[in-house]
PDB file of C-alpha atoms in Angstrom:
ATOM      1  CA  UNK Y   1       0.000   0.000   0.000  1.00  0.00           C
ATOM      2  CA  UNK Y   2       2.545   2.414   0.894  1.00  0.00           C
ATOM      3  CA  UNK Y   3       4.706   1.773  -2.591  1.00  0.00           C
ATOM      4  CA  UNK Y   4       1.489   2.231  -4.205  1.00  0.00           C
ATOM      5  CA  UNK Y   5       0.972   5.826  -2.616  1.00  0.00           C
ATOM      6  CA  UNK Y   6       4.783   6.399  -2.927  1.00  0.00           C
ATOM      7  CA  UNK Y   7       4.426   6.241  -6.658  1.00  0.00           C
ATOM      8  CA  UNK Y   8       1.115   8.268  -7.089  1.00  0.00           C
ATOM      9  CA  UNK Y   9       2.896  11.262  -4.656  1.00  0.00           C
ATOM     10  CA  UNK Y  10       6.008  10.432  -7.313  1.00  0.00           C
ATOM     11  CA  UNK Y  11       3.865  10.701  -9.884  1.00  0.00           C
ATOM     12  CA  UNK Y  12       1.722  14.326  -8.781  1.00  0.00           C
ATOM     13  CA  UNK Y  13       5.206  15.968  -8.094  1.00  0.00           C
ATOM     14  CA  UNK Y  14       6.608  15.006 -11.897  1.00  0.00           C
ATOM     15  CA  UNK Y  15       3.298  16.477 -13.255  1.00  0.00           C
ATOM     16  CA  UNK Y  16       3.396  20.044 -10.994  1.00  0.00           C
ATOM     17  CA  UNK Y  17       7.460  20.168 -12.056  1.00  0.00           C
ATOM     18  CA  UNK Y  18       6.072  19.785 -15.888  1.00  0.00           C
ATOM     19  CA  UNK Y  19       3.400  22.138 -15.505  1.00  0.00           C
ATOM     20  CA  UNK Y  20       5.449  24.994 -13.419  1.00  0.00           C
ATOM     21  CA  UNK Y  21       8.488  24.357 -16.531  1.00  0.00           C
ATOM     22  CA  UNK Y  22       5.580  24.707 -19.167  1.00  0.00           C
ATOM     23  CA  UNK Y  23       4.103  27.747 -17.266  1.00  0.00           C
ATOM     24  CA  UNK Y  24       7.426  29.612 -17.000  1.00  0.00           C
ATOM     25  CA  UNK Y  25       8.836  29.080 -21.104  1.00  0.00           C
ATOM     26  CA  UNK Y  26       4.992  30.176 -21.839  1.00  0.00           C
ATOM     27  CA  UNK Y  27       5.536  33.296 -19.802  1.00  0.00           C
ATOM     28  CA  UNK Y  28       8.746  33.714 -21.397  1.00  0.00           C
ATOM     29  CA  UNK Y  29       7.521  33.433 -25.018  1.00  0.00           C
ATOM     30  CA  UNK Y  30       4.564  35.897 -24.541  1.00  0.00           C
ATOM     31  CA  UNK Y  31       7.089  38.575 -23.082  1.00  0.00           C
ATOM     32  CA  UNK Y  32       6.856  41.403 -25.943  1.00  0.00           C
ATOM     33  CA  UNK Y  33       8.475  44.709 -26.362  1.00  0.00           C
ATOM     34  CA  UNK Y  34       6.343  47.182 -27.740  1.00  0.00           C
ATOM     35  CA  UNK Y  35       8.098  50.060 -29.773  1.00  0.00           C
ATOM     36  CA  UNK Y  36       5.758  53.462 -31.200  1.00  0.00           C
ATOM     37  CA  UNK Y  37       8.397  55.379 -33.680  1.00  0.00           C
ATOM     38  CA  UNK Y  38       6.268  58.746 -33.737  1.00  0.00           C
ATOM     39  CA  UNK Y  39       8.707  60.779 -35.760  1.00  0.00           C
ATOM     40  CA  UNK Y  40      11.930  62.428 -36.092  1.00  0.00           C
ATOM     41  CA  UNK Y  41      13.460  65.686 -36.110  1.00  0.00           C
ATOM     42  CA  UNK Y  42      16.051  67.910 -38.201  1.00  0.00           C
ATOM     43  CA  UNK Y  43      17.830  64.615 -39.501  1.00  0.00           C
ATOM     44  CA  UNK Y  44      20.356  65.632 -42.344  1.00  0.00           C
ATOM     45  CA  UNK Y  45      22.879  63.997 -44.641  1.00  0.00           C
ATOM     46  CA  UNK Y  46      26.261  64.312 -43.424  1.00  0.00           C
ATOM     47  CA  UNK Y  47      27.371  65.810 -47.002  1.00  0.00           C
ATOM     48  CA  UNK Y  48      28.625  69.174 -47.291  1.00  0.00           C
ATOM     49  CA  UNK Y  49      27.618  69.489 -50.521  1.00  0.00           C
ATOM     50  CA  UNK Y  50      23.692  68.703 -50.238  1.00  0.00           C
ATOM     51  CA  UNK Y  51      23.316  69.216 -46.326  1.00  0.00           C
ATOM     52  CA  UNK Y  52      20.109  70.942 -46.619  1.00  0.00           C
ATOM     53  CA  UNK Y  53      18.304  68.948 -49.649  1.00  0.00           C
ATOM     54  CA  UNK Y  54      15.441  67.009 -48.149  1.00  0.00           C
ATOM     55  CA  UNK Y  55      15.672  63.389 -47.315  1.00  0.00           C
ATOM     56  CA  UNK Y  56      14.038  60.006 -47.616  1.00  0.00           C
ATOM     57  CA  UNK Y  57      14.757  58.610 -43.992  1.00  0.00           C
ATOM     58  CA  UNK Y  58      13.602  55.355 -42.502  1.00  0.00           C
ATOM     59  CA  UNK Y  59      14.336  53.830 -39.368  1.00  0.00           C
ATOM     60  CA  UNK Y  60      15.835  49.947 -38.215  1.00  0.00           C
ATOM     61  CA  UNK Y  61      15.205  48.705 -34.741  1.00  0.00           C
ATOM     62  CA  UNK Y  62      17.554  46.220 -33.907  1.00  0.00           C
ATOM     63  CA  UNK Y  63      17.050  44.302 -30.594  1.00  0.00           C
ATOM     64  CA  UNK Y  64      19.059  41.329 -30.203  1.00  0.00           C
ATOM     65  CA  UNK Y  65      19.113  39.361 -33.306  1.00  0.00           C
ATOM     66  CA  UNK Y  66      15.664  40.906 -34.340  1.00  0.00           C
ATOM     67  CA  UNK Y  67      15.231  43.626 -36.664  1.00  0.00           C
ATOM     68  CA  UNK Y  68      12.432  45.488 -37.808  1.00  0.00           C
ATOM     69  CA  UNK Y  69      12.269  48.471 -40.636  1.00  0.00           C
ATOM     70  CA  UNK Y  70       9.769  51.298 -40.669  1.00  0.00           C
ATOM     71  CA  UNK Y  71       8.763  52.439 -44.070  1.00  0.00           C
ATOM     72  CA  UNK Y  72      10.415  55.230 -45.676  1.00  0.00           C
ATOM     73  CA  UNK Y  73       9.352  58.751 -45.829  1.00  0.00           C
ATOM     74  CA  UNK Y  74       9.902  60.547 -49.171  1.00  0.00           C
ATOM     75  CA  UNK Y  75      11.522  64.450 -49.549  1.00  0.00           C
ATOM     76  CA  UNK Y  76      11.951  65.363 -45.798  1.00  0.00           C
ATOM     77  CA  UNK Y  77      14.014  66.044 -43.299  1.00  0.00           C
ATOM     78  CA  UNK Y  78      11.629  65.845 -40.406  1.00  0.00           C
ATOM     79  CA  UNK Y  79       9.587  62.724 -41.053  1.00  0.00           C
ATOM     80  CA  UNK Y  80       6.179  62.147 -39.140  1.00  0.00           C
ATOM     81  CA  UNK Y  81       6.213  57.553 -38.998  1.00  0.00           C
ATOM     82  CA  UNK Y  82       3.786  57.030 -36.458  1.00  0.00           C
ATOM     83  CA  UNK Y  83       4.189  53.381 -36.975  1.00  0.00           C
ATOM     84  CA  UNK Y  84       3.920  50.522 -34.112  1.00  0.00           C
ATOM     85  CA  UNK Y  85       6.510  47.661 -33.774  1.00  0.00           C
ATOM     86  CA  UNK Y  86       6.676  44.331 -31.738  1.00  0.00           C
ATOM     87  CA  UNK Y  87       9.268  42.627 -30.269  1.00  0.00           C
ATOM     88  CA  UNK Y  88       7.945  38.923 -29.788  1.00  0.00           C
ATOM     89  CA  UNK Y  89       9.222  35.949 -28.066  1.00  0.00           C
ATOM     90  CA  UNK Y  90      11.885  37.705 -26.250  1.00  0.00           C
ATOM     91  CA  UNK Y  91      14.228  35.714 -24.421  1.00  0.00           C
ATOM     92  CA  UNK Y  92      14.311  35.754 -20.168  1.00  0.00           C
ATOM     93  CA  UNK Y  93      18.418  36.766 -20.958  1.00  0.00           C
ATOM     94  CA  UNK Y  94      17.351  40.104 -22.067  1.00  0.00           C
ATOM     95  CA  UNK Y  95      19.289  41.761 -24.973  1.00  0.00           C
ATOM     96  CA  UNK Y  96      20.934  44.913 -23.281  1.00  0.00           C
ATOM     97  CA  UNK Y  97      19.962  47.400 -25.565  1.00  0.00           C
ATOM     98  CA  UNK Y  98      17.758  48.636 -28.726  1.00  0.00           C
ATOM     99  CA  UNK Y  99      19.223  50.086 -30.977  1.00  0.00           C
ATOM    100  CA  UNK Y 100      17.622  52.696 -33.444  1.00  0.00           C
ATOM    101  CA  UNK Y 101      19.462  53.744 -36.768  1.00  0.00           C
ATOM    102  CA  UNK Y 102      18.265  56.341 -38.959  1.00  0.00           C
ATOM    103  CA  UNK Y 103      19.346  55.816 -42.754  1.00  0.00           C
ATOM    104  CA  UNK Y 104      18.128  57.723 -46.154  1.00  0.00           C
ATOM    105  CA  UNK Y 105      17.422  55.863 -48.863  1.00  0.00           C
ATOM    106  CA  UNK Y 106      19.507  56.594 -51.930  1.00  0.00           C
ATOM    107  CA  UNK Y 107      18.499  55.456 -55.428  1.00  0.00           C
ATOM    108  CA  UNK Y 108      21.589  54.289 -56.952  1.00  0.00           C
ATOM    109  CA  UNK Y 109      24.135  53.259 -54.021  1.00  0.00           C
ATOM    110  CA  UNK Y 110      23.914  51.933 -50.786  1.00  0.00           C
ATOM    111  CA  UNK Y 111      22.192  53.594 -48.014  1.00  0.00           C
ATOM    112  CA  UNK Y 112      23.492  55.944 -45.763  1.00  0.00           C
ATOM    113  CA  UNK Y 113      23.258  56.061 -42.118  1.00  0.00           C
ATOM    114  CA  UNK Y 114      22.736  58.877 -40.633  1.00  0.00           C
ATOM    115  CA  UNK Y 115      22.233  58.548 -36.833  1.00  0.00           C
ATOM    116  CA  UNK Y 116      22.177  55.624 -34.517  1.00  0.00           C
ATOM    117  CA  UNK Y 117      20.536  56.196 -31.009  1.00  0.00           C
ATOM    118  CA  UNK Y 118      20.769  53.370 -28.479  1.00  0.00           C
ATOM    119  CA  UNK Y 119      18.152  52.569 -25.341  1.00  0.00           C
ATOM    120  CA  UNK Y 120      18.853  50.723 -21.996  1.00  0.00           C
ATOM    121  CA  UNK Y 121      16.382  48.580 -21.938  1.00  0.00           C
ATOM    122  CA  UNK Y 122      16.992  47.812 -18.364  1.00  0.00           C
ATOM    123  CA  UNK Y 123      15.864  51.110 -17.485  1.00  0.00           C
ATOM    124  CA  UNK Y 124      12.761  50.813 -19.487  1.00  0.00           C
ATOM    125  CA  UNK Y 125      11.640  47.173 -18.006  1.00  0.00           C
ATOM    126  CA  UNK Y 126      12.202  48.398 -14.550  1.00  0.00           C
ATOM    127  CA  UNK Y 127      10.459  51.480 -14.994  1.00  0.00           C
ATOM    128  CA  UNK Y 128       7.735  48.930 -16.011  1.00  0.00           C
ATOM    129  CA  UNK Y 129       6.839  48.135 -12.831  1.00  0.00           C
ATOM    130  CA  UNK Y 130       6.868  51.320 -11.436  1.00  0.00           C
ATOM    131  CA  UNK Y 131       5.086  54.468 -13.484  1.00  0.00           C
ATOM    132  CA  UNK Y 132       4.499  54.693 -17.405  1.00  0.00           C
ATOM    133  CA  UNK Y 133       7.287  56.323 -19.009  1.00  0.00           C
ATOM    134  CA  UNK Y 134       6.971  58.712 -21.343  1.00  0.00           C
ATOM    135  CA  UNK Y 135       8.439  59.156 -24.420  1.00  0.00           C
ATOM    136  CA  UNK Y 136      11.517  59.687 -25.076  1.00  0.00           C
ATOM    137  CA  UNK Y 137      14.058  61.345 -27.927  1.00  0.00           C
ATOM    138  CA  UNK Y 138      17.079  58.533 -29.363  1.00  0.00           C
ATOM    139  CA  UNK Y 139      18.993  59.539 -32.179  1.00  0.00           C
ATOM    140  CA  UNK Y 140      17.011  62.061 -33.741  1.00  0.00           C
ATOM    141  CA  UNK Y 141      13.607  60.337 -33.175  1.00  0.00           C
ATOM    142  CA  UNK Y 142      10.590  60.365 -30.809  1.00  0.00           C
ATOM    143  CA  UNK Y 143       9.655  56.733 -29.884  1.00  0.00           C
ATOM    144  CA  UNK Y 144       7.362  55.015 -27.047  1.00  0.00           C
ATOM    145  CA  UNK Y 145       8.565  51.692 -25.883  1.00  0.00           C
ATOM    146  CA  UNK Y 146       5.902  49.708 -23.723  1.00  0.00           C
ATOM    147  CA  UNK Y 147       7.192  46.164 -22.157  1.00  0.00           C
ATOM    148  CA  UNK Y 148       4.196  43.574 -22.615  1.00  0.00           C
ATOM    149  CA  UNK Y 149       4.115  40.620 -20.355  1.00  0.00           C
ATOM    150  CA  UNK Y 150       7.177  41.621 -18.152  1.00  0.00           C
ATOM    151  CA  UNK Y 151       5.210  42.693 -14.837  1.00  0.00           C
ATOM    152  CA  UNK Y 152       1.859  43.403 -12.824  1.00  0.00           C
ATOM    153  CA  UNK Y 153       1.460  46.784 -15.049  1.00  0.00           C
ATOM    154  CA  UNK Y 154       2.210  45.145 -18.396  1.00  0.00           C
ATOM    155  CA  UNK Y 155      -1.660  43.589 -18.151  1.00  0.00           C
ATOM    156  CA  UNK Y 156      -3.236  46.658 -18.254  1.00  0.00           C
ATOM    157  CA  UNK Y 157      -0.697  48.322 -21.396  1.00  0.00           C
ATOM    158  CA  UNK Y 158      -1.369  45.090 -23.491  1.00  0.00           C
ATOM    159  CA  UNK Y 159      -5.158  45.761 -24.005  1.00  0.00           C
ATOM    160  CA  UNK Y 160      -3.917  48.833 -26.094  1.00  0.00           C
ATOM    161  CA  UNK Y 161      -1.824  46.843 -28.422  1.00  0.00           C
ATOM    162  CA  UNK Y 162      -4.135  43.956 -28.675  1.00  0.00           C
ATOM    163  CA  UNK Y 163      -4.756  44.756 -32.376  1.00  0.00           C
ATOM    164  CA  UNK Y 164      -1.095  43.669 -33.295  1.00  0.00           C
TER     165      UNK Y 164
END
């Protein structure tokens, strides 16, 4: 009798162990990073020659090994994007940083950078959990970044970006 109730206790703890594993990677997969590029301001090429010519600028977000483009804005030098991004599936072993580069699109040769702003994203996952931060300027450009499934507060910010 004992063995017997031995095996089913076994047996109960193997299945909580799975189920608090599966729990955890799930809450790990659904942990998002929300990113709002709203626009940027007085970029310019670095060319002496055609330094106040209007632009067509976009913007790459690169967090980790992920990397997402915004669309490119055509004859400007202070582009309004107001596009939305998201970071899915990010690991617990948080990338450091994200890193924003501005580039213009040129026609006939490669594109040129022109800025390159870079976010702690420690600061902005900590801040999570404490009061909404506003947003802020990197490398030219206004963006909003909004950490989704990292704390108590992330609940309430993911109904606003539940149509992603």
């Amino acid at each position: 009798y004992q063995r017997r109730v031995h095996g089913v206790m076994l047996k109960l703890w193997v299945i909580v162990l799975y189920y608090l594993i599966v729990i955890s990677t799930c809450h790990e997969r659904n942990r998002k990073l929300a990113v709002h590029l709203i626009g940027c301001q007085d970029i310019k090429r670095q060319n002496l020659w055609t330094n106040n010519e209007d632009i067509d600028p976009y913007v790459i977000f690169t967090l980790g090994d992920m990397e997402l483009r915004s669309s490119t804005i055509d004859n400007t030098n202070d582009p309004n994007f107001d596009e939305y991004f998201l970071f899915e599936n990010i690991p617990a072993e948080l990338p450091k940083e994200l890193i924003l580069d501005v580039y213009y699109d040129r026609a006939m040769w490669d594109d040129k950078a022109i800025s390159r702003g870079i976010v702690n994203l420690k600061d902005v996952v900590e801040s999570e959990t404490k009061e909404l931060q506003p947003a802020m300027t990197v490398g030219g450009c206004t963006i909003d970044i909004t950490p989704l499934g990292w704390g108590k507060k992330s609940v309430a910010r993911e109904e606003q970006y539940n149509y992603w």
